[in-house]
Coordinates of C-alpha atoms and ligand atoms in Angstrom, one line a residue:
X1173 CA -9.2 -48.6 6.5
X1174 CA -6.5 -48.9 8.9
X1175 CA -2.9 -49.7 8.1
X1176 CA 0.2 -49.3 10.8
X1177 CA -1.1 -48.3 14.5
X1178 CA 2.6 -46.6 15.7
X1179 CA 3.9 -43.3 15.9
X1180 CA 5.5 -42.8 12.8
X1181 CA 5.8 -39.3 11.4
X1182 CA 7.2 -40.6 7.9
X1183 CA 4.1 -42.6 7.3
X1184 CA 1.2 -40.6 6.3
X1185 CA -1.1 -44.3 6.6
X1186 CA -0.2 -44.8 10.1
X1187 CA -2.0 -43.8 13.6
X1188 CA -1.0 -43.3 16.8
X1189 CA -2.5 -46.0 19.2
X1190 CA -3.6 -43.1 21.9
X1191 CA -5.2 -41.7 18.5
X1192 CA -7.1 -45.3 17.7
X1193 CA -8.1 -45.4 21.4
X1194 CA -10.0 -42.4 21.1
X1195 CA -11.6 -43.0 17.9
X1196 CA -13.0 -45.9 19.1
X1197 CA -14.0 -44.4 22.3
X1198 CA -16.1 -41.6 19.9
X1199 CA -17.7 -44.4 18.1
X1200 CA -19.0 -46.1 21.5
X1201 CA -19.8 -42.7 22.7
X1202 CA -22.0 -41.9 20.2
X1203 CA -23.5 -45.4 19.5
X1204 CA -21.9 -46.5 16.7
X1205 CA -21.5 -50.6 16.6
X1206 CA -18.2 -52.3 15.4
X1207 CA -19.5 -55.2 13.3
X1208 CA -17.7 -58.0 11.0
X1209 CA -17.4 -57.9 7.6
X1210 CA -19.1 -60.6 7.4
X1211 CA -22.4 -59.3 9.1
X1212 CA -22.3 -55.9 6.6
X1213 CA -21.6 -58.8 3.1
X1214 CA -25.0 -60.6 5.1
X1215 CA -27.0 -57.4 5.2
X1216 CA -26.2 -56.2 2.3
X1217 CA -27.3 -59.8 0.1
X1218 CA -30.1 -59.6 2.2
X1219 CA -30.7 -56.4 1.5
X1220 CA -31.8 -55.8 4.9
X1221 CA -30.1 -52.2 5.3
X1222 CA -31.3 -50.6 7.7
X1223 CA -29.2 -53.4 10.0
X1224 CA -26.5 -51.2 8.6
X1225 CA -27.1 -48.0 10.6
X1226 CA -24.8 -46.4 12.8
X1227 CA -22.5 -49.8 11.9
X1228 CA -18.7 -49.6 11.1
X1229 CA -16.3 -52.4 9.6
X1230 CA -12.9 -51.8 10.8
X1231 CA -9.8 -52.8 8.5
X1232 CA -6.3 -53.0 8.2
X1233 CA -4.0 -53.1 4.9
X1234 CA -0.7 -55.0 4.9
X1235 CA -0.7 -56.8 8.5
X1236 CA 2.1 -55.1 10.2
X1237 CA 3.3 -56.3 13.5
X1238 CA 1.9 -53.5 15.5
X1239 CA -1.5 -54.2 14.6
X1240 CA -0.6 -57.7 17.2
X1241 CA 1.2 -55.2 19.6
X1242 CA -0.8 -52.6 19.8
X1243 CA -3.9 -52.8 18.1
X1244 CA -4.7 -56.0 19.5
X1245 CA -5.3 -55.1 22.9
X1246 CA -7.5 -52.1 22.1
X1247 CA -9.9 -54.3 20.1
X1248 CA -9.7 -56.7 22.4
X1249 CA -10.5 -54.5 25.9
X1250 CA -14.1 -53.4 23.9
X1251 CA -14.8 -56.9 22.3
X1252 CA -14.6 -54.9 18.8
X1253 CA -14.2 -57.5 15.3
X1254 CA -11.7 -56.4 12.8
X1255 CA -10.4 -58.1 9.6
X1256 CA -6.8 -57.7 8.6
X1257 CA -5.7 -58.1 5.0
X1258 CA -2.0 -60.0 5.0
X1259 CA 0.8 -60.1 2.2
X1260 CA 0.8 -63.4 2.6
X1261 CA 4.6 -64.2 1.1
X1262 CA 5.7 -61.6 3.4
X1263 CA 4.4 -62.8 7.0
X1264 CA 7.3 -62.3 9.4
X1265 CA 9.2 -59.9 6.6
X1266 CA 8.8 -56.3 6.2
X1267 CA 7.0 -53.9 4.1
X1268 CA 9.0 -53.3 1.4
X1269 CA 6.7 -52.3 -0.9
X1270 CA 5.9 -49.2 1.2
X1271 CA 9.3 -46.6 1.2
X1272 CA 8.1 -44.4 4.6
X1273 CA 7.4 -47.9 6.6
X1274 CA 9.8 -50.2 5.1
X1275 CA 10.9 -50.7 8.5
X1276 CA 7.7 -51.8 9.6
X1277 CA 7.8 -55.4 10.3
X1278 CA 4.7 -57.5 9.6
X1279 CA 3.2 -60.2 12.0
X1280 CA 4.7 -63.8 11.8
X1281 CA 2.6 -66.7 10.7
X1282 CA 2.5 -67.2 14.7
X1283 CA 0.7 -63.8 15.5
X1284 CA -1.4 -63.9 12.4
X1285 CA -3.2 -67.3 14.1
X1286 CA -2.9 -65.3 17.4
X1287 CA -4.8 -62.7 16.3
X1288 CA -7.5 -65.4 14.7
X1289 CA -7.5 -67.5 17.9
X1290 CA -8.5 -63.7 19.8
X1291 CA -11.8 -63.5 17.3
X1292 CA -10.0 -61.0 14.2
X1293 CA -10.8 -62.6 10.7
X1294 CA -7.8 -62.4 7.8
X1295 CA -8.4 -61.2 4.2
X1296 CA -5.8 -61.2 1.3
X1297 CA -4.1 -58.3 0.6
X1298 CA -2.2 -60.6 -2.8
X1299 CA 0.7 -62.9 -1.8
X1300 CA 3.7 -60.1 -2.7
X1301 CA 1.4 -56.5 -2.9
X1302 CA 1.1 -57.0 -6.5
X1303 CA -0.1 -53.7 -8.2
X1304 CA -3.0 -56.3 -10.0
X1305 CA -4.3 -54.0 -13.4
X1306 CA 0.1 -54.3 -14.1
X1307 CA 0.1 -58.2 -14.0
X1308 CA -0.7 -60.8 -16.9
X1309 CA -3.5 -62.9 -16.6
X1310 CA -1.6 -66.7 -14.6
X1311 CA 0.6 -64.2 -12.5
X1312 CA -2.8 -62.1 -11.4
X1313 CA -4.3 -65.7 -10.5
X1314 CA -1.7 -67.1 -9.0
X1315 CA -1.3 -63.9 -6.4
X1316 CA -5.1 -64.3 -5.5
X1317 CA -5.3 -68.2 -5.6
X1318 CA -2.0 -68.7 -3.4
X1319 CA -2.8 -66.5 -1.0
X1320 CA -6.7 -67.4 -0.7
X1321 CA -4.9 -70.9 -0.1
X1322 CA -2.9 -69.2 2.5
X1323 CA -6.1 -67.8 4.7
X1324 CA -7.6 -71.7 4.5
X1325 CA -4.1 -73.0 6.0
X1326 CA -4.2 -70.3 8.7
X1327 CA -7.7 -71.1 9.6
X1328 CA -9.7 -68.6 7.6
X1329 CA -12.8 -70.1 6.0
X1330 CA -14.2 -66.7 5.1
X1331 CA -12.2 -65.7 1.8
X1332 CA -12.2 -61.7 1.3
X1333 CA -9.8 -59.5 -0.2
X1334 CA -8.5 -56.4 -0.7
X1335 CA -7.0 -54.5 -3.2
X1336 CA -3.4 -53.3 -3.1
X1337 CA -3.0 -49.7 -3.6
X1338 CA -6.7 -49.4 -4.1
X1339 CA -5.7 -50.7 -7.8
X1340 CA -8.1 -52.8 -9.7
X1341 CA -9.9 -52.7 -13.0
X1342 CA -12.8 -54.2 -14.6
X1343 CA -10.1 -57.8 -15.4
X1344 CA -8.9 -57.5 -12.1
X1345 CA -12.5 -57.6 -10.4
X1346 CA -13.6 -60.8 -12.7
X1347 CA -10.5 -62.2 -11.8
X1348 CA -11.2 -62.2 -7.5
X1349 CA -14.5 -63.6 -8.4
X1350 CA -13.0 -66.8 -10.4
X1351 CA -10.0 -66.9 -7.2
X1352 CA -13.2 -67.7 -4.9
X1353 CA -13.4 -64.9 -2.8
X1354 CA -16.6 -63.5 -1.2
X1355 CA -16.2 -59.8 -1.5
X1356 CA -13.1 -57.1 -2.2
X1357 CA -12.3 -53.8 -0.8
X1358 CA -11.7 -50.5 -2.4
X1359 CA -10.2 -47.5 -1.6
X1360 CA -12.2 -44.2 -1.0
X1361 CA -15.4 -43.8 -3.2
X1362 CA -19.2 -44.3 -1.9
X1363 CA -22.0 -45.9 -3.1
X1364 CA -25.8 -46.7 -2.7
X1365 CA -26.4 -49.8 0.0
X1366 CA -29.7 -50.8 -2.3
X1367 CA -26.9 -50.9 -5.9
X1368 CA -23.9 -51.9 -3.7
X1369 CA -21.1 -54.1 -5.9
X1370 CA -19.8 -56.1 -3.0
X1371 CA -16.2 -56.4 -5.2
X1372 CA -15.4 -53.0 -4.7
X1373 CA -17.0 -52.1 -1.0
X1374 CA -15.8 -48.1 -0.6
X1375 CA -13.3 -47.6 2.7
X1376 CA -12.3 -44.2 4.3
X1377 CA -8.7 -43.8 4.3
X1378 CA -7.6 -43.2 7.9
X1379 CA -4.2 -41.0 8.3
X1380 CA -1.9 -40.1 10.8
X1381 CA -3.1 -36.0 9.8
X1382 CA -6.8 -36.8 10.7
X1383 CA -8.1 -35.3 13.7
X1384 CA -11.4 -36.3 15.3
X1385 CA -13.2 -33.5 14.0
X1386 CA -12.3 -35.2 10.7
X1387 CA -13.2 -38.1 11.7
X1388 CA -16.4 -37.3 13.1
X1389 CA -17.6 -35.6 9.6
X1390 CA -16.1 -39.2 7.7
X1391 CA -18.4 -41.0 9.6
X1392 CA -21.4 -38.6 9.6
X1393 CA -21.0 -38.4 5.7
X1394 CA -21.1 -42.3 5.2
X1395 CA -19.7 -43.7 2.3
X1396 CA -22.5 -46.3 1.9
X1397 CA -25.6 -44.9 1.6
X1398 CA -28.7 -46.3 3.7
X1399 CA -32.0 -46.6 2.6
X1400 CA -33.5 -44.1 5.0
X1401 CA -31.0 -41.5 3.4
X1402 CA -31.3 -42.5 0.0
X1403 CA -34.9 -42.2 0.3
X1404 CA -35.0 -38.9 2.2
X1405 CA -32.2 -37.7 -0.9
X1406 CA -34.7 -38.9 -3.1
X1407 CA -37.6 -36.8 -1.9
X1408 CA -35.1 -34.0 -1.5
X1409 CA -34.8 -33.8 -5.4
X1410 CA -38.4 -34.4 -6.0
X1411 CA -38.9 -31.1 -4.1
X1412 CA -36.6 -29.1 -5.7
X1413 CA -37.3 -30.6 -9.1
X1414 CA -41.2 -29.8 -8.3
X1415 CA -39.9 -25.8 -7.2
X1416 CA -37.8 -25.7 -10.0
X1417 CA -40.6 -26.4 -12.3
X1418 CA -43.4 -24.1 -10.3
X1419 CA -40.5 -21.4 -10.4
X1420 CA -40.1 -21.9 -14.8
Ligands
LIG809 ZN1 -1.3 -52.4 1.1

């Protein structure tokens, strides 16, 4: 999870685009595949996990302008998918919501079909980054079902969402499932691919203060779970439960 790709020491959430480079160049390196959300949703209904292996979803919160500028081109020299969640009252404004990047500008209606023409799918990120668990019931729907509207008008047809400031609660998940959309996005967390609730899919939060030994260990420590690993975990604690026992 992605949000501003600029040099901006006053925002904790944003990376330096020589910094994305090179995390992407690590991935490729080491054989990781940069897939669509869409193909990790598939694999997962299908249960087909082991598709998911050595796979990463990239994302990015808010749709700020430099994600057109300067992410853009990255993704675009290596082929690489990414989805980008808009505020979708707020294309062409600025982030308000967020005191250290207030500044930060987010991408016109123009660059958000821009970056759709160039192969990057759009999610909703609310229509004003509504903190959801705060709002009634007919506000909470109307900040999903407008701007689930808003992603068909700019050409979206695959309807996925995430959840500002990682907020949500049990109302607030029933609620994106009524709005039509096909999965949300959480923040943080991890879960099991084989128990996986595809309304609250974990993310690592990627900061301005992570370096690519950090990185690296993120990504080595997945936060969904295959079936290979959950399996070899499983063993793992049948063998100690077994020594535990011989040693009672
Ligand atoms: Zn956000």
């Amino acid at each position: 999870m992605y949000h501003s790709i600029a040099d901006n020491p006053d925002d904790l959430y944003s990376v330096t685009v020589e910094t994305f480079r090179e995390q992407l160049s690590w991935l490729s390196d080491h054989g990781f595949e940069i897939v669509t959300l869409s193909f990790l949703l598939q694999a997962l209904r299908a249960r087909s996990h082991g598709d998911l292996l050595k796979k990463v979803v990239l994302t990015f919160d808010d749709g700020y302008q430099d994600f057109f500028t300067d992410a853009l081109p990255v993704l675009s020299d290596r082929g690489a998918p990414a989805t980008v969640f808009l505020v979708t009252d707020m294309l062409g404004g600025r982030a308000l919501w967020n005191g250290a990047a207030a500044r930060g500008r987010l991408m016109t209606e123009d660059e958000v079909r821009a970056i759709k023409a160039r192969g990057m799918s759009l999610g909703s990120h609310t229509a004003t980054h509504a903190n959801l668990p705060l709002l009634d019931e007919a506000e909470m729907l109307r900040e999903l079902t407008d701007s689930c509207d808003r992603l068909g008008f700019l050409g979206e047809s695959f309807r996925v969402f995430s959840y500002p400031w990682g907020q949500w609660s049990p109302r607030v998940v029933e609620t994106v499932k009524a709005a039509g959309y096909e999965c949300a996005l959480a923040v943080g967390g991890w879960m099991r691919t084989a128990s996986a609730n595809t309304y609250l899919l974990p993310r690592v939060t990627m900061t301005r203060e992570m370096g690519l030994k950090d990185f690296r260990s993120r990504l080595m420590r997945r936060p969904i779970e295959t079936g290979a690993r959950r399996l070899c975990r499983a063993l793992l604690d049948k063998v100690s439960r077994v020594a535990s026992a011989s040693e009672g």
